[in-house]
Amino acid sequence: MEARKIIEGKTKIVWEYFDGLVRIESKDDITAGDGERRDVIADKGRLATTTTVNCFKVLKAAGIPTHFENVHSEREFIARKVDMIPREIVVRRIATGSYLKRQPEVAEGTILPYVVEFFAKDDARHDPLIIYDFVSERTLYFDPKKPLKDGLIEERSMRAEESKALLVAVPILRKLALKSFKKLEQTWNKFNVTLVDLKIECGWVAGNPSRLIPAHIVVADVIDNDSWRIWPGGDKAQMKDKQVYRDSKNRTPAELGKIKENYAWVAEQTGKFLD
Ligand SMILES: Nc1ncnc2c1ncn2[C@@H]1O[C@H](COP(=O)(O)OP(=O)(O)OP(=O)(O)O)[C@@H](O)[C@H]1O
Ligand SMILES: [Mg+2]
């Protein structure tokens, strides 16, 4: 019997498995700019799954809770089914990319004290940055491409916030993101590669009655070469992550071939993470 497709996104398909489990398949698609730019790179799905599995194994060995269960095939892994928390959590160690737009006074390359940022997964509003101010009990939404001081879009009272579970999740998400970042940073360091930043997504383990219990939140989705910036030798010019695709002008076969080589290199390196 054909399995039921739970959801198909731009780069992955989630299939129903059994007993609260799902099968997550990576496609060969590479996309950027909310899907405005899209290409297919043969074998990318396999390389992405290899990388994700290698990363989740490292996190698991470090005692960080994730949805990962085991490898299923070359391009699929088995995970616990979760209800996704509609936030992207980003940790930044070196100032680069969109961070410079929000903090124009910070020079590119500045070492940051593990800055954690939250973004709403909200395509219509271009994934605004959210600041949770637990002192004034307000949630502030900002345009992610403008200097913070000019970028306020909306301000909400936390008391009016519909989801208490989400507010309870915030400190846990921050902790999971920091732990994941530091573990992967330390691991990449052994290969003389700098982890510049990292994006994770988390979920509430499905079927659990209470979302207010910290242990019911796990790192979910994937951690692959689209989730971070990595600079071998700390040199931006050597970058191996998806940024090369975002920066690519014409996406010629030669450029896409180079990008595929990078994905293959990352899959191979991460295969040595637990050696
Ligand atoms: N353990 C899980 N259980 C259920 N759904 C999951 C799990 N892990 C990831 N997902 C979901 O699988 C989908 C992966 O698809 P993909 O990342 O390709 O989507 P996308 O087009 O990038 O859209 P999105 O902005 O939602 O990520 C996402 O919707 C994600 O929320
Ligand atoms: Mg996604």
Short mmCIF file of C-alpha atoms and ligand atoms in Angstrom, two decimals:
data_model
loop_
_atom_site.label_atom_id
_atom_site.label_comp_id
_atom_site.label_asym_id
_atom_site.label_seq_id
_atom_site.Cartn_x
_atom_site.Cartn_y
_atom_site.Cartn_z
CA MET A 1 0.00 0.00 0.00
CA GLU A 2 1.27 3.45 -0.91
CA ALA A 3 2.09 5.52 2.19
CA ARG A 4 0.14 8.70 2.83
CA LYS A 5 1.92 11.94 2.04
CA ILE A 6 1.54 14.26 5.03
CA ILE A 7 3.13 17.30 3.43
CA GLU A 8 5.30 18.14 0.45
CA GLY A 9 7.43 21.27 0.69
CA LYS A 10 10.00 22.82 -1.60
CA THR A 11 12.80 20.42 -0.70
CA LYS A 12 11.25 17.58 1.30
CA ILE A 13 8.33 15.17 1.40
CA VAL A 14 7.03 13.90 4.74
CA TRP A 15 5.38 10.47 4.56
CA GLU A 16 3.27 8.79 7.21
CA TYR A 17 5.14 5.83 8.71
CA PHE A 18 3.67 4.11 11.77
CA ASP A 19 3.45 4.41 15.56
CA GLY A 20 3.88 8.19 15.63
CA LEU A 21 6.71 8.12 13.13
CA VAL A 22 7.26 9.78 9.76
CA ARG A 23 9.59 9.17 6.85
CA ILE A 24 11.32 12.35 5.62
CA GLU A 25 12.51 12.28 2.03
CA SER A 26 14.81 14.94 0.59
CA LYS A 27 14.23 15.93 -3.03
CA ASP A 28 16.86 17.04 -5.54
CA ASP A 29 15.47 20.58 -5.56
CA ILE A 30 17.53 23.55 -4.44
CA THR A 31 15.64 26.80 -3.86
CA ALA A 32 16.31 30.31 -2.59
CA GLY A 33 14.43 33.54 -1.97
CA ASP A 34 11.14 31.99 -0.78
CA GLY A 35 11.26 29.63 -3.76
CA GLU A 36 11.67 32.36 -6.39
CA ARG A 37 14.89 30.68 -7.52
CA ARG A 38 14.74 26.93 -8.09
CA ASP A 39 16.98 24.32 -9.70
CA VAL A 40 17.32 20.56 -9.62
CA ILE A 41 20.71 19.07 -8.78
CA ALA A 42 20.82 15.33 -9.39
CA ASP A 43 21.65 13.44 -6.18
CA LYS A 44 21.23 16.49 -3.92
CA GLY A 45 18.48 14.63 -1.99
CA ARG A 46 20.84 11.81 -1.12
CA LEU A 47 23.63 14.19 -0.11
CA ALA A 48 21.20 16.25 2.01
CA THR A 49 19.86 13.19 3.83
CA THR A 50 23.40 11.94 4.48
CA THR A 51 24.35 15.33 5.97
CA THR A 52 21.18 15.59 8.09
CA VAL A 53 21.61 12.07 9.47
CA ASN A 54 25.26 12.76 10.33
CA CYS A 55 24.32 15.98 12.15
CA PHE A 56 21.41 14.49 14.07
CA LYS A 57 23.65 11.62 15.22
CA VAL A 58 26.09 14.16 16.66
CA LEU A 59 23.30 16.00 18.48
CA LYS A 60 21.83 12.76 19.77
CA ALA A 61 25.24 11.64 21.08
CA ALA A 62 25.45 14.98 22.91
CA GLY A 63 22.10 14.35 24.58
CA ILE A 64 20.22 17.02 22.62
CA PRO A 65 16.62 15.92 21.99
CA THR A 66 15.76 15.58 18.29
CA HIS A 67 13.03 13.91 16.24
CA PHE A 68 15.63 11.69 14.50
CA GLU A 69 15.21 7.93 14.86
CA ASN A 70 17.24 6.21 12.13
CA VAL A 71 18.25 6.10 8.49
CA HIS A 72 15.71 4.51 6.16
CA SER A 73 17.23 4.74 2.68
CA GLU A 74 19.73 6.86 0.76
CA ARG A 75 17.39 9.83 0.72
CA GLU A 76 15.02 9.15 3.63
CA PHE A 77 15.22 9.05 7.41
CA ILE A 78 12.71 8.08 10.06
CA ALA A 79 11.70 10.70 12.61
CA ARG A 80 9.16 11.14 15.36
CA LYS A 81 6.08 12.91 14.05
CA VAL A 82 5.86 16.40 15.50
CA ASP A 83 3.60 19.44 15.36
CA MET A 84 5.97 22.02 13.99
CA ILE A 85 6.51 25.21 15.97
CA PRO A 86 6.20 27.95 13.33
CA ARG A 87 9.52 29.59 14.11
CA GLU A 88 13.02 29.47 12.66
CA ILE A 89 15.66 29.81 15.34
CA VAL A 90 18.99 31.17 14.14
CA VAL A 91 22.27 31.27 16.05
CA ARG A 92 25.01 33.58 14.76
CA ARG A 93 28.68 33.52 15.67
CA ILE A 94 29.99 35.77 12.90
CA ALA A 95 28.16 38.79 11.55
CA THR A 96 27.26 38.34 7.88
CA GLY A 97 24.23 38.20 5.58
CA SER A 98 20.89 39.65 6.61
CA TYR A 99 22.17 40.36 10.12
CA LEU A 100 24.17 43.27 8.66
CA LYS A 101 20.95 44.81 7.32
CA ARG A 102 19.36 44.72 10.76
CA GLN A 103 22.51 45.88 12.56
CA PRO A 104 24.20 48.22 10.03
CA GLU A 105 26.68 49.49 12.62
CA VAL A 106 28.20 46.00 12.95
CA ALA A 107 31.01 45.22 10.47
CA GLU A 108 30.92 41.98 8.49
CA GLY A 109 33.11 39.34 10.13
CA THR A 110 32.61 40.62 13.69
CA ILE A 111 32.59 37.78 16.21
CA LEU A 112 29.24 37.71 17.99
CA PRO A 113 28.43 36.31 21.45
CA TYR A 114 26.19 33.54 20.03
CA VAL A 115 23.29 35.79 19.04
CA VAL A 116 19.94 33.94 18.92
CA GLU A 117 17.24 35.25 16.59
CA PHE A 118 13.64 34.10 16.12
CA PHE A 119 11.82 34.39 12.82
CA ALA A 120 8.14 33.65 12.25
CA LYS A 121 7.49 31.17 9.45
CA ASP A 122 5.14 33.53 7.68
CA ASP A 123 5.73 33.78 3.90
CA ALA A 124 3.08 36.49 3.46
CA ARG A 125 5.00 38.80 5.80
CA HIS A 126 8.46 37.63 4.61
CA ASP A 127 9.37 35.86 7.86
CA PRO A 128 9.56 38.77 10.30
CA LEU A 129 12.13 38.81 13.11
CA ILE A 130 10.50 38.49 16.52
CA ILE A 131 11.83 39.87 19.77
CA TYR A 132 10.25 38.48 22.92
CA ASP A 133 10.42 41.10 25.65
CA PHE A 134 9.48 39.17 28.77
CA VAL A 135 10.00 42.27 30.93
CA SER A 136 7.38 44.43 29.26
CA GLU A 137 5.51 41.26 28.21
CA ARG A 138 5.39 42.33 24.58
CA THR A 139 6.17 40.55 21.34
CA LEU A 140 7.80 42.81 18.75
CA TYR A 141 7.78 42.02 15.01
CA PHE A 142 10.42 43.54 12.72
CA ASP A 143 11.09 43.72 9.00
CA PRO A 144 14.11 41.36 8.70
CA LYS A 145 15.71 43.45 5.94
CA LYS A 146 15.65 46.85 7.65
CA PRO A 147 17.77 48.27 10.46
CA LEU A 148 16.04 47.19 13.67
CA LYS A 149 15.53 50.78 14.74
CA ASP A 150 13.40 51.51 11.65
CA GLY A 151 11.93 48.07 11.19
CA LEU A 152 9.16 47.67 13.75
CA ILE A 153 6.09 46.24 12.01
CA GLU A 154 3.89 45.30 14.92
CA GLU A 155 3.79 45.11 18.68
CA ARG A 156 1.58 42.68 20.59
CA SER A 157 0.89 42.13 24.24
CA MET A 158 1.95 38.66 25.37
CA ARG A 159 -1.21 38.46 27.41
CA ALA A 160 -3.21 38.70 24.19
CA GLU A 161 -0.99 36.12 22.51
CA GLU A 162 -3.22 33.23 21.54
CA SER A 163 -0.66 30.54 22.17
CA LYS A 164 0.66 30.21 25.69
CA ALA A 165 2.47 27.05 24.59
CA LEU A 166 4.50 29.07 22.11
CA LEU A 167 5.62 31.55 24.76
CA VAL A 168 6.55 28.72 27.10
CA ALA A 169 8.54 27.20 24.22
CA VAL A 170 10.69 30.30 23.58
CA PRO A 171 13.36 29.75 26.27
CA ILE A 172 13.51 26.06 25.39
CA LEU A 173 13.96 26.83 21.69
CA ARG A 174 16.74 29.24 22.57
CA LYS A 175 18.49 26.58 24.64
CA LEU A 176 18.10 23.87 21.99
CA ALA A 177 19.45 26.21 19.30
CA LEU A 178 22.46 27.25 21.40
CA LYS A 179 23.31 23.68 22.37
CA SER A 180 22.97 22.48 18.78
CA PHE A 181 25.10 25.33 17.50
CA LYS A 182 27.88 24.86 20.04
CA LYS A 183 28.02 21.11 19.47
CA LEU A 184 28.18 21.48 15.68
CA GLU A 185 30.62 24.40 15.94
CA GLN A 186 32.97 22.28 18.07
CA THR A 187 32.60 19.34 15.67
CA TRP A 188 33.28 21.40 12.53
CA ASN A 189 36.25 22.97 14.31
CA LYS A 190 38.03 19.62 14.32
CA PHE A 191 38.04 19.86 10.53
CA ASN A 192 39.23 23.47 10.59
CA VAL A 193 35.81 24.65 9.37
CA THR A 194 34.08 27.65 10.98
CA LEU A 195 30.37 27.34 11.65
CA VAL A 196 29.25 30.90 11.00
CA ASP A 197 25.51 30.53 11.69
CA LEU A 198 22.82 27.87 11.93
CA LYS A 199 19.03 27.70 11.53
CA ILE A 200 16.93 25.06 13.25
CA GLU A 201 13.22 24.31 13.44
CA CYS A 202 11.61 22.47 16.34
CA GLY A 203 8.35 20.69 17.09
CA TRP A 204 6.11 19.38 19.82
CA VAL A 205 6.15 15.60 19.82
CA ALA A 206 2.81 14.68 18.30
CA GLY A 207 0.12 13.04 20.36
CA ASN A 208 1.35 14.56 23.60
CA PRO A 209 -1.42 16.11 25.64
CA SER A 210 0.70 18.90 27.09
CA ARG A 211 2.71 21.38 25.10
CA LEU A 212 3.70 23.08 28.33
CA ILE A 213 6.24 20.39 29.24
CA PRO A 214 9.78 21.28 28.03
CA ALA A 215 10.68 17.66 27.32
CA HIS A 216 7.98 17.52 24.63
CA ILE A 217 9.98 19.88 22.37
CA VAL A 218 12.61 18.42 20.03
CA VAL A 219 14.85 19.69 17.23
CA ALA A 220 13.00 18.66 14.05
CA ASP A 221 13.06 19.16 10.26
CA VAL A 222 16.60 18.79 8.90
CA ILE A 223 20.09 20.10 9.53
CA ASP A 224 21.80 19.98 6.18
CA ASN A 225 23.97 22.18 3.99
CA ASP A 226 21.01 24.56 3.51
CA SER A 227 20.76 25.17 7.28
CA TRP A 228 24.04 26.96 7.95
CA ARG A 229 27.01 28.90 6.68
CA ILE A 230 30.35 27.08 6.87
CA TRP A 231 33.68 28.70 6.02
CA PRO A 232 36.68 26.36 5.78
CA GLY A 233 39.69 27.96 7.46
CA GLY A 234 37.37 30.79 8.56
CA ASP A 235 37.66 32.17 5.03
CA LYS A 236 34.40 33.43 3.51
CA ALA A 237 35.79 32.90 0.00
CA GLN A 238 35.94 29.15 0.74
CA MET A 239 32.25 28.85 1.70
CA LYS A 240 30.68 25.45 0.98
CA ASP A 241 27.03 25.99 1.94
CA LYS A 242 23.89 27.07 0.08
CA GLN A 243 25.07 30.68 0.01
CA VAL A 244 27.09 29.78 -3.10
CA TYR A 245 23.75 29.04 -4.81
CA ARG A 246 22.11 32.23 -3.53
CA ASP A 247 25.08 34.23 -4.87
CA SER A 248 25.27 32.39 -8.20
CA LYS A 249 24.59 34.82 -11.07
CA ASN A 250 23.63 32.61 -13.99
CA ARG A 251 23.31 29.13 -12.50
CA THR A 252 25.18 27.68 -15.48
CA PRO A 253 25.83 23.92 -15.57
CA ALA A 254 29.38 24.70 -14.43
CA GLU A 255 28.16 26.76 -11.45
CA LEU A 256 25.58 24.12 -10.49
CA GLY A 257 28.28 21.45 -10.85
CA LYS A 258 30.49 23.33 -8.39
CA ILE A 259 27.56 23.62 -5.97
CA LYS A 260 26.95 19.88 -6.21
CA GLU A 261 30.63 19.25 -5.44
CA ASN A 262 30.23 21.37 -2.30
CA TYR A 263 27.19 19.35 -1.18
CA ALA A 264 29.13 16.13 -1.79
CA TRP A 265 32.11 17.46 0.18
CA VAL A 266 29.88 18.39 3.13
CA ALA A 267 28.15 14.97 3.10
CA GLU A 268 31.57 13.32 3.16
CA GLN A 269 33.05 15.52 5.90
CA THR A 270 30.02 15.13 8.17
CA GLY A 271 30.44 11.36 7.73
CA LYS A 272 33.60 11.71 9.85
CA PHE A 273 31.85 13.64 12.65
CA LEU A 274 31.56 10.65 14.99
CA ASP A 275 34.92 9.02 14.17
N1 LIG B 1 9.09 15.29 12.38
C1 LIG B 1 8.25 15.96 11.57
N2 LIG B 1 6.93 15.68 11.60
C2 LIG B 1 6.08 16.33 10.79
N3 LIG B 1 6.42 17.28 9.90
C3 LIG B 1 7.73 17.61 9.82
C4 LIG B 1 8.70 16.96 10.65
N4 LIG B 1 9.94 17.50 10.36
C5 LIG B 1 9.72 18.42 9.39
N5 LIG B 1 8.40 18.51 9.06
C6 LIG B 1 7.78 19.38 8.06
O1 LIG B 1 8.17 18.88 6.80
C7 LIG B 1 8.11 19.92 5.84
C8 LIG B 1 9.42 19.86 5.08
O2 LIG B 1 9.23 20.39 3.85
P1 LIG B 1 10.13 21.57 3.28
O3 LIG B 1 11.16 22.01 4.25
O4 LIG B 1 10.49 21.17 1.91
O5 LIG B 1 9.04 22.69 3.27
P2 LIG B 1 9.25 24.16 2.78
O6 LIG B 1 8.75 24.32 1.41
O7 LIG B 1 10.64 24.59 3.09
O8 LIG B 1 8.26 24.87 3.72
P3 LIG B 1 8.51 25.30 5.17
O9 LIG B 1 8.62 26.79 5.07
O10 LIG B 1 7.30 24.82 5.94
O11 LIG B 1 9.78 24.62 5.64
C9 LIG B 1 7.95 21.22 6.57
O12 LIG B 1 6.62 21.66 6.44
C10 LIG B 1 8.22 20.82 8.00
O13 LIG B 1 7.44 21.60 8.87
MG MG B 2 11.65 23.96 5.06
#
